[in-house]
Short mmCIF file of C-alpha atoms and ligand atoms in Angstrom, two decimals:
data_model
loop_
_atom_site.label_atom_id
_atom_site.label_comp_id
_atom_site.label_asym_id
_atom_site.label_seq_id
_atom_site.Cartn_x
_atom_site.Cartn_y
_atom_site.Cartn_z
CA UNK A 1194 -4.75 -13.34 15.47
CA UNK A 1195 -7.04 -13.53 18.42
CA UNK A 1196 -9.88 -10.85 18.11
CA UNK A 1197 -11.17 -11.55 21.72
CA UNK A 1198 -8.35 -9.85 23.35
CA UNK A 1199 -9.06 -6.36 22.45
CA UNK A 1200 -11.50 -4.40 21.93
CA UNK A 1201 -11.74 -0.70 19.98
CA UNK A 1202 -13.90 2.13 20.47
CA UNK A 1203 -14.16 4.34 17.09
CA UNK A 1204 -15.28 8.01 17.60
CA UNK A 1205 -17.59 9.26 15.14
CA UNK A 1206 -19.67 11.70 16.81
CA UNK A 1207 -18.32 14.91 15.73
CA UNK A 1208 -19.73 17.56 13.43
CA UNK A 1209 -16.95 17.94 11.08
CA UNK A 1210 -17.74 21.89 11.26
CA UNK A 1211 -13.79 22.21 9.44
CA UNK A 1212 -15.49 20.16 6.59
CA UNK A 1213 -18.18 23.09 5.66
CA UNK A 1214 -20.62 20.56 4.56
CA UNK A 1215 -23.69 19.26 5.51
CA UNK A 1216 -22.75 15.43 5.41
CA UNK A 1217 -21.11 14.37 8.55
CA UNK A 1218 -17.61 14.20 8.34
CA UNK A 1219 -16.85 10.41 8.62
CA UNK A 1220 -19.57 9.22 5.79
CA UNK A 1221 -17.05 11.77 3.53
CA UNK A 1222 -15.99 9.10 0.90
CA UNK A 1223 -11.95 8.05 0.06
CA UNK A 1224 -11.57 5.82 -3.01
CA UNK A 1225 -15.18 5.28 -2.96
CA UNK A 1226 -15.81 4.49 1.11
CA UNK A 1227 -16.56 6.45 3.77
CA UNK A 1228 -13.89 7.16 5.79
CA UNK A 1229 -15.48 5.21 8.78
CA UNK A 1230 -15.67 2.14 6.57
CA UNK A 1231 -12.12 2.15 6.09
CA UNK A 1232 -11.69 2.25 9.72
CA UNK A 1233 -14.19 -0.40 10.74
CA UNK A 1234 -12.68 -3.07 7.65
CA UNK A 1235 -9.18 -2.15 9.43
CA UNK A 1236 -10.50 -2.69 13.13
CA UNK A 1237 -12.73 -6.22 12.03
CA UNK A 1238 -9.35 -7.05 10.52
CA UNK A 1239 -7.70 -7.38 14.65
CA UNK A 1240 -10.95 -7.02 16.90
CA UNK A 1241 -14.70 -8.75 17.18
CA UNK A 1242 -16.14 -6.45 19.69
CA UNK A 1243 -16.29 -2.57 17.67
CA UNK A 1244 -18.12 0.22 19.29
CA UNK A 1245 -18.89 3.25 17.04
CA UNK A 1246 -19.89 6.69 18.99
CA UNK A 1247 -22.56 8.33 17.14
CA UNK A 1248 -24.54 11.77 17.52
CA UNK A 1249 -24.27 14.01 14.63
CA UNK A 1250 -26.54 12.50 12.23
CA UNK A 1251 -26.27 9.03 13.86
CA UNK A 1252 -29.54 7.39 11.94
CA UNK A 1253 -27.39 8.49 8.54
CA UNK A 1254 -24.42 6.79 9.68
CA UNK A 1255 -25.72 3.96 11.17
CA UNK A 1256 -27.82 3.17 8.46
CA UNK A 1257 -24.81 3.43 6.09
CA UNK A 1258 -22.77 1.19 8.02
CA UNK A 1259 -25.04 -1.46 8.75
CA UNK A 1260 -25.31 -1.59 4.53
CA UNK A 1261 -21.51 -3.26 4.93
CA UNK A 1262 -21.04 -4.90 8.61
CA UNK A 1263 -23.19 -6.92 10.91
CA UNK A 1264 -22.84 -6.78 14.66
CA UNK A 1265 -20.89 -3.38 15.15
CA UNK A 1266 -22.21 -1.97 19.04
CA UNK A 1267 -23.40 1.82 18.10
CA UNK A 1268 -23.54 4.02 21.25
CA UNK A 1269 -24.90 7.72 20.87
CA UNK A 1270 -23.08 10.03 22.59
CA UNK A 1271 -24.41 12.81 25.25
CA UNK A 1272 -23.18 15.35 22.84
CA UNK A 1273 -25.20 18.29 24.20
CA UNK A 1274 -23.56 17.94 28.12
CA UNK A 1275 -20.58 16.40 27.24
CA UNK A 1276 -18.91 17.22 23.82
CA UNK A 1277 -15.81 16.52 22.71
CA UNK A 1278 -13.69 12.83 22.49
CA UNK A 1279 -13.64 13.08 26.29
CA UNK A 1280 -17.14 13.24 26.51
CA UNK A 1281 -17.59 10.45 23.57
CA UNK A 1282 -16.25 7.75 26.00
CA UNK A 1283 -19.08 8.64 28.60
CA UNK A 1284 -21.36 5.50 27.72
CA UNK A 1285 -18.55 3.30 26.58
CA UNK A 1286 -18.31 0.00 28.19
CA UNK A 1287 -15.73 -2.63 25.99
CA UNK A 1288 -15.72 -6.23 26.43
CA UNK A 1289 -12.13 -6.76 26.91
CA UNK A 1290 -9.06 -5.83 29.25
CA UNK A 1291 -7.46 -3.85 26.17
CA UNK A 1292 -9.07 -1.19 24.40
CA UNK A 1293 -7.99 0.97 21.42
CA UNK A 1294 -9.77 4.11 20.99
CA UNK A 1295 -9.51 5.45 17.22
CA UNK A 1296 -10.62 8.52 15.55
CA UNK A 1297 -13.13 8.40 13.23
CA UNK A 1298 -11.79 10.62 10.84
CA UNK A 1299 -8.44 8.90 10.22
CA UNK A 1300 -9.14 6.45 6.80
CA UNK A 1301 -5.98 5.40 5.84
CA UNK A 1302 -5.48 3.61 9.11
CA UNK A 1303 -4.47 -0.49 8.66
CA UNK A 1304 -4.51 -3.69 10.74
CA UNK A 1305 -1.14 -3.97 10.56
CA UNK A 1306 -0.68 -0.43 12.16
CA UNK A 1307 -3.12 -1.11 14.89
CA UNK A 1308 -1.30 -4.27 15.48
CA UNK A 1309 1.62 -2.60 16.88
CA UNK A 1310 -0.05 -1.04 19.46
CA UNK A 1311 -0.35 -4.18 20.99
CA UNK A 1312 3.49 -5.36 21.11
CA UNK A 1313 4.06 -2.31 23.98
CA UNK A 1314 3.86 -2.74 27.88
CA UNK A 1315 2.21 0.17 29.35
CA UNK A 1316 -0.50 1.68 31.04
CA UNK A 1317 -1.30 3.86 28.14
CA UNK A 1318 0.40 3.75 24.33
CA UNK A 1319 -0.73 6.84 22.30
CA UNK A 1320 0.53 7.52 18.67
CA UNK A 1321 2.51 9.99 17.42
CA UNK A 1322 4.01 11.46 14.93
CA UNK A 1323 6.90 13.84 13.76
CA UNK A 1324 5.38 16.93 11.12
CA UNK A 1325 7.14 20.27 9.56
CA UNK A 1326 3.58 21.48 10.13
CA UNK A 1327 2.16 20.09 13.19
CA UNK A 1328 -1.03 22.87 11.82
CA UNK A 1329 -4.46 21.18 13.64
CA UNK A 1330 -3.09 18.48 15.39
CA UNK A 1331 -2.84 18.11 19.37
CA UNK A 1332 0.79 18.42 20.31
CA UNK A 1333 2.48 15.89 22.75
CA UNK A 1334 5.21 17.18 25.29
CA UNK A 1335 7.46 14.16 25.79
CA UNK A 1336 10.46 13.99 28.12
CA UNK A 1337 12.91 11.21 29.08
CA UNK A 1338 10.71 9.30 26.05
CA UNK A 1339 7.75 9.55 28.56
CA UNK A 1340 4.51 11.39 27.03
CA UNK A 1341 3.91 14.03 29.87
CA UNK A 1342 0.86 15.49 28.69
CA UNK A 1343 -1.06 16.70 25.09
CA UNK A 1344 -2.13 20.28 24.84
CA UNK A 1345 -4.91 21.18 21.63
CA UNK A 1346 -3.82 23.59 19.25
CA UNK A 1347 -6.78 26.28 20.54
CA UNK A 1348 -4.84 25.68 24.04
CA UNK A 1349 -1.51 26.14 23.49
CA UNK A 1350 1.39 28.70 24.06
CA UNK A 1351 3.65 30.21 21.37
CA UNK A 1352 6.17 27.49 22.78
CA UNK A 1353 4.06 24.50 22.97
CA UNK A 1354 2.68 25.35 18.91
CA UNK A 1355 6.70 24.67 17.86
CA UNK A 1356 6.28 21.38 19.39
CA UNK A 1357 6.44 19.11 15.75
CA UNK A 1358 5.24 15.75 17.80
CA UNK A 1359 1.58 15.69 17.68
CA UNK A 1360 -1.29 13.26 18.81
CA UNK A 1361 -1.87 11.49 15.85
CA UNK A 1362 -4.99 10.32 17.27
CA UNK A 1363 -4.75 6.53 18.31
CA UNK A 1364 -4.42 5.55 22.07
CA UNK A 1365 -4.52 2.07 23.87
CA UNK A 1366 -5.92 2.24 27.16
CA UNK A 1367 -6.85 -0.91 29.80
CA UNK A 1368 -10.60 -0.83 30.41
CA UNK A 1369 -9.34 0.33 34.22
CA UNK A 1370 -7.61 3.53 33.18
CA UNK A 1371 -11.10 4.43 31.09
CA UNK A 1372 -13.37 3.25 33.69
CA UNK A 1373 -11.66 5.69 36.32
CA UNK A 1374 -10.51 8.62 34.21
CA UNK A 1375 -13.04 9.50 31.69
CA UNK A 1376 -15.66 10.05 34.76
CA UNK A 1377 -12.87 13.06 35.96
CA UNK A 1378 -12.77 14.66 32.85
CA UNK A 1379 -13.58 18.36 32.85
CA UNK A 1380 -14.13 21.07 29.82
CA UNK A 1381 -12.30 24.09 31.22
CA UNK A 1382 -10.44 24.45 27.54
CA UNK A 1383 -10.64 26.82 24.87
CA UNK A 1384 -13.25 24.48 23.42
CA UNK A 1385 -15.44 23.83 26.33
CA UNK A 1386 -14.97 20.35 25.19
CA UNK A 1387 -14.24 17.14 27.40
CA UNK A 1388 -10.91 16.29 25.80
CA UNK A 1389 -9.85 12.96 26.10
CA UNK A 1390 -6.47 13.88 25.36
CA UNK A 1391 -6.82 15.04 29.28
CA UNK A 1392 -6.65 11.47 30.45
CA UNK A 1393 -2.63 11.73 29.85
CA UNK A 1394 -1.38 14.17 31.91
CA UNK A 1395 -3.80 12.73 34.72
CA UNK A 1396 -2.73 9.60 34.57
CA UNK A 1397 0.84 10.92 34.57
CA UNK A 1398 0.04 12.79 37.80
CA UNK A 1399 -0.85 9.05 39.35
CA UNK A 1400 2.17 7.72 37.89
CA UNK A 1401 1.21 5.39 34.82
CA UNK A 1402 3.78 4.64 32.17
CA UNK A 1403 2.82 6.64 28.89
CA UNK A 1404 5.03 5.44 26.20
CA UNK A 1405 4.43 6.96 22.61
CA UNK A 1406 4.58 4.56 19.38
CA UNK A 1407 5.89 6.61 16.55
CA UNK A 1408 3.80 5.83 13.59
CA UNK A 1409 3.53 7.80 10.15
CA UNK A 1410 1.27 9.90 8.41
CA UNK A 1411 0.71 7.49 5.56
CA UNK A 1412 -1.45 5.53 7.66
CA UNK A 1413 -2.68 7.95 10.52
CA UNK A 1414 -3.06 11.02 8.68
CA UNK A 1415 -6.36 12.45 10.23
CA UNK A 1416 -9.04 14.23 7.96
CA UNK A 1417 -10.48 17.72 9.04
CA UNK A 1418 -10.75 19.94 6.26
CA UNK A 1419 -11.53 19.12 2.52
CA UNK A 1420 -7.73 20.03 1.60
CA UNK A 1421 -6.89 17.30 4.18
CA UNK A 1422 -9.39 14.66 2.04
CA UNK A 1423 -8.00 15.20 -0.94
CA UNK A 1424 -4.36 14.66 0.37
CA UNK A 1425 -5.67 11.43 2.18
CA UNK A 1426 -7.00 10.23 -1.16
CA UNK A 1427 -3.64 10.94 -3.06
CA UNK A 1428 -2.17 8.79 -0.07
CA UNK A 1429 -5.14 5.90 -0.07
CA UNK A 1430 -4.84 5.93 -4.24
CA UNK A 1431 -1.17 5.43 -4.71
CA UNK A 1432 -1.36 2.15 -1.83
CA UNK A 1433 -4.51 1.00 -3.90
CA UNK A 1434 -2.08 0.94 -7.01
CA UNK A 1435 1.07 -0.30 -5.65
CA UNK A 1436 -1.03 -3.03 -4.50
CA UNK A 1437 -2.13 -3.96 -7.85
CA UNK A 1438 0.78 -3.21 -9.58
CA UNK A 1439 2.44 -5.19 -7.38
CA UNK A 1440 0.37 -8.07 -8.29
CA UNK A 1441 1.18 -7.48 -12.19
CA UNK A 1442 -1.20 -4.97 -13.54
CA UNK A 1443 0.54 -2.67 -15.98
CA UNK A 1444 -0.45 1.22 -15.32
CA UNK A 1445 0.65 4.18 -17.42
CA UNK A 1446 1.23 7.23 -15.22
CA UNK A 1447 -0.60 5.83 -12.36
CA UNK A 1448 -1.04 9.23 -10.70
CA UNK A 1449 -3.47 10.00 -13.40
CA UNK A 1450 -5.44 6.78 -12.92
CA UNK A 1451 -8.20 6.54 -10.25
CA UNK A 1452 -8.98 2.98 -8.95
CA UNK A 1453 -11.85 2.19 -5.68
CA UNK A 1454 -10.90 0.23 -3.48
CA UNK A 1455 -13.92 -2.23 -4.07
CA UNK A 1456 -11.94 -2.71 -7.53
CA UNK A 1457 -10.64 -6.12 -8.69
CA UNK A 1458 -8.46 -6.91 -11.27
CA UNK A 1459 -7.40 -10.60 -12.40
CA UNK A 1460 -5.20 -11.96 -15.57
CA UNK A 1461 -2.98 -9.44 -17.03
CA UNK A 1462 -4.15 -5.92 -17.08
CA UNK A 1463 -3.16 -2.95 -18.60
CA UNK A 1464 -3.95 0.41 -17.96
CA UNK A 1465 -3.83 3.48 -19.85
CA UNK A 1466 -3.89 7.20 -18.15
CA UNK A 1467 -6.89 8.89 -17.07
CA UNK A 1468 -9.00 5.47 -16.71
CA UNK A 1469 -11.52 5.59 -13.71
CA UNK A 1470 -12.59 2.55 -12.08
CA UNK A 1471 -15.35 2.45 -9.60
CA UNK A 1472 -17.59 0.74 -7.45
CA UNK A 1473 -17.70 -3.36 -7.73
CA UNK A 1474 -16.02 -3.85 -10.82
CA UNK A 1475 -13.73 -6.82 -12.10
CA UNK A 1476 -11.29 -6.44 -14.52
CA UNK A 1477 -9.62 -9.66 -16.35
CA UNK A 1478 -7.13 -9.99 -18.53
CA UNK A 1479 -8.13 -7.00 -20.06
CA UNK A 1480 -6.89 -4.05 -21.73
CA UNK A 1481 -8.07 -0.59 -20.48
CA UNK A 1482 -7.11 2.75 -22.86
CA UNK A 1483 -7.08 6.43 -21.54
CA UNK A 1484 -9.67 8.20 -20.42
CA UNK A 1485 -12.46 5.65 -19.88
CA UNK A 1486 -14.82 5.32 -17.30
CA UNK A 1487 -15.80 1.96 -15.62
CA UNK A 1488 -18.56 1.48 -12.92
CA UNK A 1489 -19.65 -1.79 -11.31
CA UNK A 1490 -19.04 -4.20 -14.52
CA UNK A 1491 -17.46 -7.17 -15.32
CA UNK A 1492 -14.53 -6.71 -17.82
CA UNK A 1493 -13.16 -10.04 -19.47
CA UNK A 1494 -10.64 -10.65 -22.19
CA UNK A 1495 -11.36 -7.47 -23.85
CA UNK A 1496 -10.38 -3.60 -24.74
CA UNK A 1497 -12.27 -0.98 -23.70
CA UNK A 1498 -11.60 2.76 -25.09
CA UNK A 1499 -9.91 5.43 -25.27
CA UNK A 1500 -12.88 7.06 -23.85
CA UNK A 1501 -15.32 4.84 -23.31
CA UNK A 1502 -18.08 4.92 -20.43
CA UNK A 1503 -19.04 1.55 -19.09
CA UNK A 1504 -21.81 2.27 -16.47
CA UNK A 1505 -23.04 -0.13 -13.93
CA UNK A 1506 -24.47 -3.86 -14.28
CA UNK A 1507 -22.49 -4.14 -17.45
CA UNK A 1508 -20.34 -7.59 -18.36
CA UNK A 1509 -18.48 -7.16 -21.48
CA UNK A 1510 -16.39 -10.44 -22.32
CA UNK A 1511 -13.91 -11.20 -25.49
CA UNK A 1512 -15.03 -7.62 -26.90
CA UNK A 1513 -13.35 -5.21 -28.64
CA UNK A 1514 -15.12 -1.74 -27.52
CA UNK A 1515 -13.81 1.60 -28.86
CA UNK A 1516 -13.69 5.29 -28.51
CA UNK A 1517 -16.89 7.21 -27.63
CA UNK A 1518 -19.04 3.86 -26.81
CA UNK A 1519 -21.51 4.50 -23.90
CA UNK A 1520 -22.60 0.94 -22.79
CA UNK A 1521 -25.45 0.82 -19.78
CA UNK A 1522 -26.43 -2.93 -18.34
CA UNK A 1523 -25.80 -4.83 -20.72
CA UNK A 1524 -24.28 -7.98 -21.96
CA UNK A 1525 -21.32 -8.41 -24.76
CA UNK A 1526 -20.17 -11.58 -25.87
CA UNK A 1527 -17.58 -11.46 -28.97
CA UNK A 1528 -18.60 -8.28 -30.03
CA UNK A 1529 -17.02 -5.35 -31.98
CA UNK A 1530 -18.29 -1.54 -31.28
CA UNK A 1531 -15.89 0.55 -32.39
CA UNK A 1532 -16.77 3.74 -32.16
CA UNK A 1533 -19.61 6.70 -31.09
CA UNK A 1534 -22.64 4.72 -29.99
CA UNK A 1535 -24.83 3.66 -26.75
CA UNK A 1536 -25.98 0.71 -25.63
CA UNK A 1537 -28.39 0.17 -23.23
CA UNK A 1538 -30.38 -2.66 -21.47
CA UNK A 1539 -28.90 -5.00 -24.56
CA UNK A 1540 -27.70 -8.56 -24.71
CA UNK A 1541 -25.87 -8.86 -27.84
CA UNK A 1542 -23.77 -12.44 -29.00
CA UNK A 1543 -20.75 -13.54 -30.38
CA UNK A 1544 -19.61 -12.24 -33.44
CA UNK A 1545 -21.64 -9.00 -33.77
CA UNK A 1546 -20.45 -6.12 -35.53
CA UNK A 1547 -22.09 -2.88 -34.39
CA UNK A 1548 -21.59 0.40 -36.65
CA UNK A 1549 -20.77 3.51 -35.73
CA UNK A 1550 -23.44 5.75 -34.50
CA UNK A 1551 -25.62 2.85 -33.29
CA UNK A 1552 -28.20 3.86 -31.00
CA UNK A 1553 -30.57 1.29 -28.64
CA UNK A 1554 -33.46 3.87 -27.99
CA UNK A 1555 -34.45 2.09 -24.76
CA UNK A 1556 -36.28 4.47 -22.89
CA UNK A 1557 -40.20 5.91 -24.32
CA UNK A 1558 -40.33 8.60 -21.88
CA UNK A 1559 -41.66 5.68 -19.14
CA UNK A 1560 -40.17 2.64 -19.01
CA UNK A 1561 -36.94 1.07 -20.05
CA UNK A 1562 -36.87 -2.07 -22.60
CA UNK A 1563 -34.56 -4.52 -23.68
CA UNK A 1564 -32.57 -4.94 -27.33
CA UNK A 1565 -31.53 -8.31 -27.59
CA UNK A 1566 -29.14 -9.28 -30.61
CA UNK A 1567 -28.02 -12.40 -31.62
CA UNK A 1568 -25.00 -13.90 -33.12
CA UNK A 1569 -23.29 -12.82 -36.54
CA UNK A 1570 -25.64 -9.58 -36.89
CA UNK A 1571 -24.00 -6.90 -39.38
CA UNK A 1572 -25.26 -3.37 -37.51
CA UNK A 1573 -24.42 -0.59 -40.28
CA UNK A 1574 -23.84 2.67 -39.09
CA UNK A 1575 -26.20 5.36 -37.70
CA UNK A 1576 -28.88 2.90 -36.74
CA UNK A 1577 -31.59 3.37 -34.22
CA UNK A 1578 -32.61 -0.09 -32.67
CA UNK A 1579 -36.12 1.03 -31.02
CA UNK A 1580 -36.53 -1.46 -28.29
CA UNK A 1581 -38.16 -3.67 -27.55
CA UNK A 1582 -36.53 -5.46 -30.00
CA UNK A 1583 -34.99 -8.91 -30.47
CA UNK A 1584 -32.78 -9.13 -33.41
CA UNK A 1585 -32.19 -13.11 -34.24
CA UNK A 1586 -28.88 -14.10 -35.47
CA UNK A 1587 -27.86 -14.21 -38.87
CA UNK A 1588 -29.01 -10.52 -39.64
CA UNK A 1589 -27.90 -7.21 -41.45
CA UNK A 1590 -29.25 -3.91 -40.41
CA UNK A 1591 -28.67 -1.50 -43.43
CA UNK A 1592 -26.90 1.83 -42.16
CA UNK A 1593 -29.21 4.61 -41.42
CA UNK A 1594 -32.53 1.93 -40.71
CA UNK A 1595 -34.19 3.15 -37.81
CA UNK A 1596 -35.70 -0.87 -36.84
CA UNK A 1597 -39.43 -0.44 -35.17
CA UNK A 1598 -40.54 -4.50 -35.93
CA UNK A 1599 -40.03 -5.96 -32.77
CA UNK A 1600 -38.44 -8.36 -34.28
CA UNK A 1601 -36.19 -9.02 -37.32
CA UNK A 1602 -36.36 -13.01 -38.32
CA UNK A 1603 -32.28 -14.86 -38.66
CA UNK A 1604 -31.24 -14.61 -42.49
CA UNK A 1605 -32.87 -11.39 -43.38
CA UNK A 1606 -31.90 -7.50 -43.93
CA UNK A 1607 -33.79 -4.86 -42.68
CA UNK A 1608 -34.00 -1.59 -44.34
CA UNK A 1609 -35.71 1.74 -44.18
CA UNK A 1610 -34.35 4.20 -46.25
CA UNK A 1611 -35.51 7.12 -48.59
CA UNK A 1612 -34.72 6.37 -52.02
CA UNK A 1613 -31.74 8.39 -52.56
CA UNK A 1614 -31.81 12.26 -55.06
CA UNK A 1615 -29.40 13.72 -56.75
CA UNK A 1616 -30.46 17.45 -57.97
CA UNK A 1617 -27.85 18.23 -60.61
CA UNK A 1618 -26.66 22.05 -60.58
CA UNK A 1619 -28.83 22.26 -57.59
CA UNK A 1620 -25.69 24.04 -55.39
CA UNK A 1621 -25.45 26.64 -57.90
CA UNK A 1622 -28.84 28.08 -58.43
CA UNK A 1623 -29.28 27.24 -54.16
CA UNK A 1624 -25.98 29.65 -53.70
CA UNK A 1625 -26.69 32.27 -56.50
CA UNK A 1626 -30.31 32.94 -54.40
CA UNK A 1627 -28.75 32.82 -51.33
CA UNK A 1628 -26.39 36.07 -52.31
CA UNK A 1629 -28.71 38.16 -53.91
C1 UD1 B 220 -8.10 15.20 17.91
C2 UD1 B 220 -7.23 15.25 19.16
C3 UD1 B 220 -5.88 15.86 18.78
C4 UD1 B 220 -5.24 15.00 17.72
C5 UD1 B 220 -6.17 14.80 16.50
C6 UD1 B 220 -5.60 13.73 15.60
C7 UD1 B 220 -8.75 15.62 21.05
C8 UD1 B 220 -9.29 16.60 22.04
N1 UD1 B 220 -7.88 16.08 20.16
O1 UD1 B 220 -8.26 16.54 17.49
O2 UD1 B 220 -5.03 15.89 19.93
O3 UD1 B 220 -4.03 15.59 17.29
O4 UD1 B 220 -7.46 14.37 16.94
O5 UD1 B 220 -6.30 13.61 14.42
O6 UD1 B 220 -9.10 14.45 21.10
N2 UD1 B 220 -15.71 13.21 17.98
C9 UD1 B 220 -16.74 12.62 18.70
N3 UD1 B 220 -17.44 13.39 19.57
C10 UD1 B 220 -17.17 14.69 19.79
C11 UD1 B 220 -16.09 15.28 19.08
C12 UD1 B 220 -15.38 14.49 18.19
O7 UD1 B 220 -17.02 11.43 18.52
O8 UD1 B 220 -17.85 15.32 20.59
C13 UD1 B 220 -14.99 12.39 16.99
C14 UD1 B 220 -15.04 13.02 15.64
O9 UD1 B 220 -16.17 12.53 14.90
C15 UD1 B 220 -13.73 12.60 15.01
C16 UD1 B 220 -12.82 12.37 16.21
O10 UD1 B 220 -13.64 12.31 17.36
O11 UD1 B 220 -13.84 11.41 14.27
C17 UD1 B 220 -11.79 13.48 16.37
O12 UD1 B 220 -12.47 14.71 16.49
P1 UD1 B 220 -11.89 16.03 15.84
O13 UD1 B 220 -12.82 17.13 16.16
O14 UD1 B 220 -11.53 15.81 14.45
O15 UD1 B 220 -10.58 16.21 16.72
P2 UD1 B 220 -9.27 16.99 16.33
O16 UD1 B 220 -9.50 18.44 16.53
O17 UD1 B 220 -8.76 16.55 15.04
CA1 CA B 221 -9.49 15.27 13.48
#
């Protein structure tokens, strides 16, 4: 693929008012992204020179961007004379003959769908697609398989709303067609927008071919309303999991599984309903039960749940970790927690055995400090491990010790309990008060 022949403009000026939010519409996140990440990874994917029209909010979404790609041209747009995706294009000046223009609100675009754009002779090549409920979109008039011209929903007549072929919101244009049309653009719409959906039926007027490139809603499906997110994430969720089910990852009832796109998995997985997975996290060879939640860790050669909570900065590697275990940035090497207890800011070895109802208090109201526990350490049940603390290896923690050395030496057993009472008859006489 040669990215020097063409260059793409993405549009991501616009409020979002349909949104009713006060984030700009394209840093609105899909599997974990903003939608205009999706769209830049997809353009970098066919295309070196990527110009992103900014207004609303443009420090926001610059600064968010530039967190993930280098060398992407931001150009503000004159939003206040000339709104609209006409009026985006004013400053615009690509690099190359061929330029697609994308809308920034469209996330489950792909290279491979841009691509095609690029096998058609024309002047123009603008997408479209075929809907039950064209509600929202632009709709295209074609005729003899020529586009004639695109009318907005707020412009149209009761005949031109049946039309089911809409803009789907994807054009390629030579740099000619944009350098001479754009500059004609006028607003006189129900929007008092420059609509760049004008340039067709101008350019049709002067004769240019206009052919339309069917595409599909799977991959076009633009985003202006919240219902319309959450039907683009459906869409974006089930490719993420075909993907990795294609590449052998077991899932049970995927559609209740929820997987970012940053997500990796290697080895054999499995999957169990209701996991989440988020943010940069591996998975190997590892077995995942239902209802946990995983952010940015490292997952090797273990099991993790049901309903567990790894949070981020975690790596957890030949572990067995079970239900109700809340584990924060920490390390686990060949170790067993099997039920009810956190873990926080802890490097714990092979062969480890932590009881139920283990707590690391890390945290003194100030600061955070770390637990760190060695290899072959017996951790009975309901323990409090006040940290700092380094527990060496070789060590049994009696169940119920709350541990405030500092430090517990290899071979011994700490222990801090109250010497145990038994009251006989003591129920009886407590009861017989109690009901007088
Ligand atoms: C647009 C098309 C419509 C098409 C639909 C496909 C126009 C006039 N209409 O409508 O035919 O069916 O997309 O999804 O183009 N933007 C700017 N500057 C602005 C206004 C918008 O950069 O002044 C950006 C937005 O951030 C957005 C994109 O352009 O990413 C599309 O704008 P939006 O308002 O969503 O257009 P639609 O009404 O969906
Ligand atoms: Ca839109």
């Amino acid at each position: 693929m040669n990215k020097n022949k063409i260059s793409i403009v993405i549009l991501a000026a616009g409020k979002g008012s349909r949104m009713k939010s006060s984030k700009a519409k394209v840093l609105h996140s899909i599997s974990g992204k903003p939608m205009l990440y999706h769209i830049i990874k997809a353009s970098l994917e066919i295309s070196n020179d990527i110009s992103v029209v900014i207004a609303h909010q443009k420090e926001i979404v610059q600064e968010q961007m530039n967190n993930y790609f280098n060398d992407i041209n931001f150009i503000t747009q004159d939003v206040k004379n000339f709104p609209g995706t006409g009026g985006a294009m004013k400053n615009v000046d690509p690099k190359n003959e061929k330029v697609l223009i994308l809308n920034g609100d469209m996330p489950l675009i792909d290279a491979k769908s841009l691509q095609d754009f690029l096998t058609i002779q024309a002047d123009i090549i603008m997408s479209i697609f075929k809907l039950q409920n064209p509600d929202g979109y632009g709709r295209v008039k074609i005729e003899n398989e020529q586009v004639q011209y695109i009318v907005e929903q707020k412009d149209a007549s009761e005949d031109e709303l049946k039309i089911q072929s809409v803009n789907a919101g994807v054009y390629a244009f030579s740099k000619d067609v944009i350098k001479k049309y754009i500059p004609l653009l006028n607003n006189d719409n129900a929007q008092k927008e420059y609509y760049l959906t004008d340039i067709i039926s101008m350019a049709k007027k002067d004769a240019l071919s206009i052919k339309p490139l069917v595409v599909d809603e799977e991959n076009f499906k633009g985003v202006n309303s919240k219902k319309d997110l959450s039907d683009s994430e459906i869409i974006m969720q089930r490719k993420i999991k075909e993907k990795w089910m294609a590449l052998g990852v077991t899932m049970q009832l995927p559609s209740s599984i929820y997987i970012e796109e940053s997500v990796t998995f290697e080895g054999e997985c499995k999957l169990e309903n209701g996991c989440r997975i988020t943010g940069d996290t591996i998975i190997d060879n590892s077995h995942i039960k239902s209802g946990s939640v995983i952010q940015d860790s490292v997952i090797k050669n273990s099991d993790i749940g049901p309903m567990a909570h790894i949070r981020p900065a975690s790596y957890i590697q030949d572990s067995h970790i079970g239900n109700f275990v809340e584990i924060k940035k920490s390390s686990l090497k060949g170790v067993k927690a099997g039920h009810l207890s956190y873990i926080g800011d802890a490097q714990i070895d092979e062969g480890t055995n932590i009881g139920a109802g283990t707590i690391t208090c890390n945290y003194d109201g100030i600061r955070k400090y770390k637990t760190i526990i060695g290899k072959n350490v017996f951790i009975g049940s309901d323990t409090q491990l006040i940290a700092p603390l380094t527990i060496e290896d070789d060590v049994i923690i009696a169940a119920g010790t709350t541990v405030t050395s500092g430090k517990v030496q290899s071979g011994s057993m700490a222990i801090n309990r109250e010497k145990l009472r038994i009251l006989k008859g003591f129920y009886y006489k407590f009861f017989k008060k109690i009901n007088k």
